[in-house]
PDB file of C-alpha atoms in Angstrom:
ATOM      1  CA  MET A1401     -14.602 101.790  39.018  1.00 58.00           C
ATOM      2  CA  ARG A1402     -12.596 104.928  38.409  1.00 60.00           C
ATOM      3  CA  LYS A1403     -14.168 108.084  37.052  1.00 66.00           C
ATOM      4  CA  ALA A1404     -12.493 110.104  34.338  1.00 67.00           C
ATOM      5  CA  ASP A1405     -12.144 113.262  36.440  1.00 75.00           C
ATOM      6  CA  THR A1406     -10.420 111.641  39.435  1.00 80.00           C
ATOM      7  CA  ILE A1407      -6.695 111.463  39.988  1.00 81.00           C
ATOM      8  CA  SER A1408      -4.644 109.174  42.171  1.00 84.00           C
ATOM      9  CA  LEU A1409      -3.546 110.148  45.659  1.00 86.00           C
ATOM     10  CA  LYS A1410       0.129 110.035  44.633  1.00 83.00           C
ATOM     11  CA  ASP A1411      -0.498 112.477  41.776  1.00 85.00           C
ATOM     12  CA  SER A1412      -2.433 114.775  44.131  1.00 84.00           C
ATOM     13  CA  ILE A1413       0.375 114.827  46.702  1.00 84.00           C
ATOM     14  CA  ASP A1414       3.009 115.401  44.006  1.00 82.00           C
ATOM     15  CA  ALA A1415       0.969 118.311  42.615  1.00 84.00           C
ATOM     16  CA  MET A1416       0.582 119.818  46.095  1.00 83.00           C
ATOM     17  CA  LEU A1417       4.337 119.533  46.809  1.00 78.00           C
ATOM     18  CA  LYS A1418       5.095 121.162  43.474  1.00 81.00           C
ATOM     19  CA  ALA A1419       2.546 123.951  44.004  1.00 83.00           C
ATOM     20  CA  TYR A1420       3.921 124.837  47.448  1.00 79.00           C
ATOM     21  CA  LYS A1421       7.542 124.290  46.309  1.00 76.00           C
ATOM     22  CA  LEU A1422       8.246 121.731  49.035  1.00 77.00           C
ATOM     23  CA  ASN A1423       9.996 119.079  46.905  1.00 76.00           C
ATOM     24  CA  GLY A1424      13.491 120.308  47.749  1.00 78.00           C
ATOM     25  CA  LYS A1425      12.852 120.578  51.483  1.00 82.00           C
ATOM     26  CA  LEU A1426      11.256 117.133  51.567  1.00 82.00           C
ATOM     27  CA  SER A1427      14.289 115.651  49.808  1.00 80.00           C
ATOM     28  CA  GLU A1428      16.600 117.317  52.350  1.00 84.00           C
ATOM     29  CA  VAL A1429      14.625 115.871  55.260  1.00 86.00           C
ATOM     30  CA  GLN A1430      14.702 112.418  53.661  1.00 86.00           C
ATOM     31  CA  LEU A1431      18.469 112.714  53.214  1.00 85.00           C
ATOM     32  CA  VAL A1432      19.048 113.570  56.871  1.00 85.00           C
ATOM     33  CA  SER A1433      16.779 110.758  58.044  1.00 86.00           C
ATOM     34  CA  SER A1434      18.493 108.187  55.805  1.00 87.00           C
ATOM     35  CA  TRP A1435      22.084 109.168  56.770  1.00 88.00           C
ATOM     36  CA  GLU A1436      22.594 105.891  58.668  1.00 88.00           C
ATOM     37  CA  LYS A1437      21.332 103.843  55.727  1.00 90.00           C
ATOM     38  CA  ILE A1438      23.611 105.676  53.280  1.00 88.00           C
ATOM     39  CA  MET A1439      26.827 105.668  55.308  1.00 88.00           C
ATOM     40  CA  GLY A1440      26.380 102.630  57.521  1.00 89.00           C
ATOM     41  CA  LYS A1441      26.143 101.961  61.240  1.00 92.00           C
ATOM     42  CA  ALA A1442      29.844 102.582  62.073  1.00 90.00           C
ATOM     43  CA  ILE A1443      29.945 106.093  60.608  1.00 90.00           C
ATOM     44  CA  SER A1444      26.486 106.879  61.928  1.00 90.00           C
ATOM     45  CA  MET A1445      27.591 106.104  65.481  1.00 91.00           C
ATOM     46  CA  LYS A1446      30.450 108.633  65.153  1.00 92.00           C
ATOM     47  CA  THR A1447      28.083 111.291  63.780  1.00 91.00           C
ATOM     48  CA  GLN A1448      26.834 113.954  66.182  1.00 90.00           C
ATOM     49  CA  GLU A1449      24.713 116.088  63.888  1.00 90.00           C
ATOM     50  CA  VAL A1450      23.559 116.118  60.251  1.00 91.00           C
ATOM     51  CA  PHE A1451      21.784 119.085  58.668  1.00 91.00           C
ATOM     52  CA  VAL A1452      21.309 120.795  55.309  1.00 88.00           C
ATOM     53  CA  ARG A1453      21.672 124.535  54.757  1.00 89.00           C
ATOM     54  CA  ASN A1454      21.827 126.283  51.369  1.00 88.00           C
ATOM     55  CA  ARG A1455      22.088 122.960  49.475  1.00 87.00           C
ATOM     56  CA  LYS A1456      25.161 121.944  51.516  1.00 90.00           C
ATOM     57  CA  LEU A1457      25.156 118.925  53.805  1.00 89.00           C
ATOM     58  CA  TYR A1458      26.904 119.585  57.113  1.00 93.00           C
ATOM     59  CA  VAL A1459      28.028 116.583  59.149  1.00 92.00           C
ATOM     60  CA  ARG A1460      29.482 116.998  62.648  1.00 93.00           C
ATOM     61  CA  LEU A1461      31.688 114.043  63.581  1.00 92.00           C
ATOM     62  CA  THR A1462      33.198 112.982  66.907  1.00 92.00           C
ATOM     63  CA  SER A1463      36.284 111.348  65.383  1.00 89.00           C
ATOM     64  CA  ALA A1464      39.060 113.423  63.803  1.00 92.00           C
ATOM     65  CA  PRO A1465      40.545 110.492  61.819  1.00 93.00           C
ATOM     66  CA  LEU A1466      37.107 109.671  60.415  1.00 91.00           C
ATOM     67  CA  LYS A1467      36.619 113.330  59.473  1.00 92.00           C
ATOM     68  CA  HIS A1468      39.918 113.302  57.590  1.00 93.00           C
ATOM     69  CA  GLU A1469      39.066 110.014  55.855  1.00 92.00           C
ATOM     70  CA  LEU A1470      35.635 111.268  54.761  1.00 91.00           C
ATOM     71  CA  ASN A1471      37.127 114.554  53.525  1.00 91.00           C
ATOM     72  CA  MET A1472      39.452 112.530  51.312  1.00 93.00           C
ATOM     73  CA  ALA A1473      36.488 110.499  49.989  1.00 91.00           C
ATOM     74  CA  ARG A1474      34.086 113.445  49.587  1.00 91.00           C
ATOM     75  CA  GLY A1475      33.384 112.580  45.917  1.00 89.00           C
ATOM     76  CA  LYS A1476      32.417 109.032  46.775  1.00 91.00           C
ATOM     77  CA  VAL A1477      30.132 110.280  49.566  1.00 90.00           C
ATOM     78  CA  MET A1478      28.380 112.573  47.081  1.00 90.00           C
ATOM     79  CA  VAL A1479      27.908 109.662  44.661  1.00 89.00           C
ATOM     80  CA  LEU A1480      26.404 107.530  47.456  1.00 89.00           C
ATOM     81  CA  ILE A1481      24.024 110.313  48.466  1.00 89.00           C
ATOM     82  CA  ASN A1482      22.883 111.009  44.905  1.00 86.00           C
ATOM     83  CA  ALA A1483      22.397 107.289  44.211  1.00 87.00           C
ATOM     84  CA  GLU A1484      20.276 106.857  47.332  1.00 86.00           C
ATOM     85  CA  MET A1485      18.164 109.952  46.773  1.00 84.00           C
ATOM     86  CA  GLY A1486      17.758 109.507  43.008  1.00 83.00           C
ATOM     87  CA  GLU A1487      18.529 113.186  42.372  1.00 83.00           C
ATOM     88  CA  GLN A1488      21.096 115.791  43.358  1.00 85.00           C
ATOM     89  CA  VAL A1489      19.779 117.114  46.651  1.00 83.00           C
ATOM     90  CA  VAL A1490      22.982 118.783  47.890  1.00 86.00           C
ATOM     91  CA  ASP A1491      25.858 120.430  46.046  1.00 87.00           C
ATOM     92  CA  ASP A1492      28.566 119.863  48.657  1.00 89.00           C
ATOM     93  CA  VAL A1493      29.322 117.922  51.842  1.00 91.00           C
ATOM     94  CA  ILE A1494      31.144 119.639  54.681  1.00 90.00           C
ATOM     95  CA  PHE A1495      32.524 117.588  57.572  1.00 91.00           C
ATOM     96  CA  LEU A1496      32.802 119.490  60.844  1.00 89.00           C
TER      97      LEU A1496
END
């Protein structure tokens, strides 16, 4: 039986994240960890490093042709990221 003054664990964690302003950072960490799921195994294998700084996603690639191809499809990459995350976590994607 649930008492009237108790709240669920999910609501408690959400309130804590909001109070300490950690929602944005948590979303960035989730984005970096789900890079392979978003872009696929082939692109993930050619990726050296993925990090977020100042709401920009930086991706270091080992293949110059892949870098060029992803630069051309930057809008589609942003749509994929936003669809996976459910919110706009980053404002831009930069391929290095």
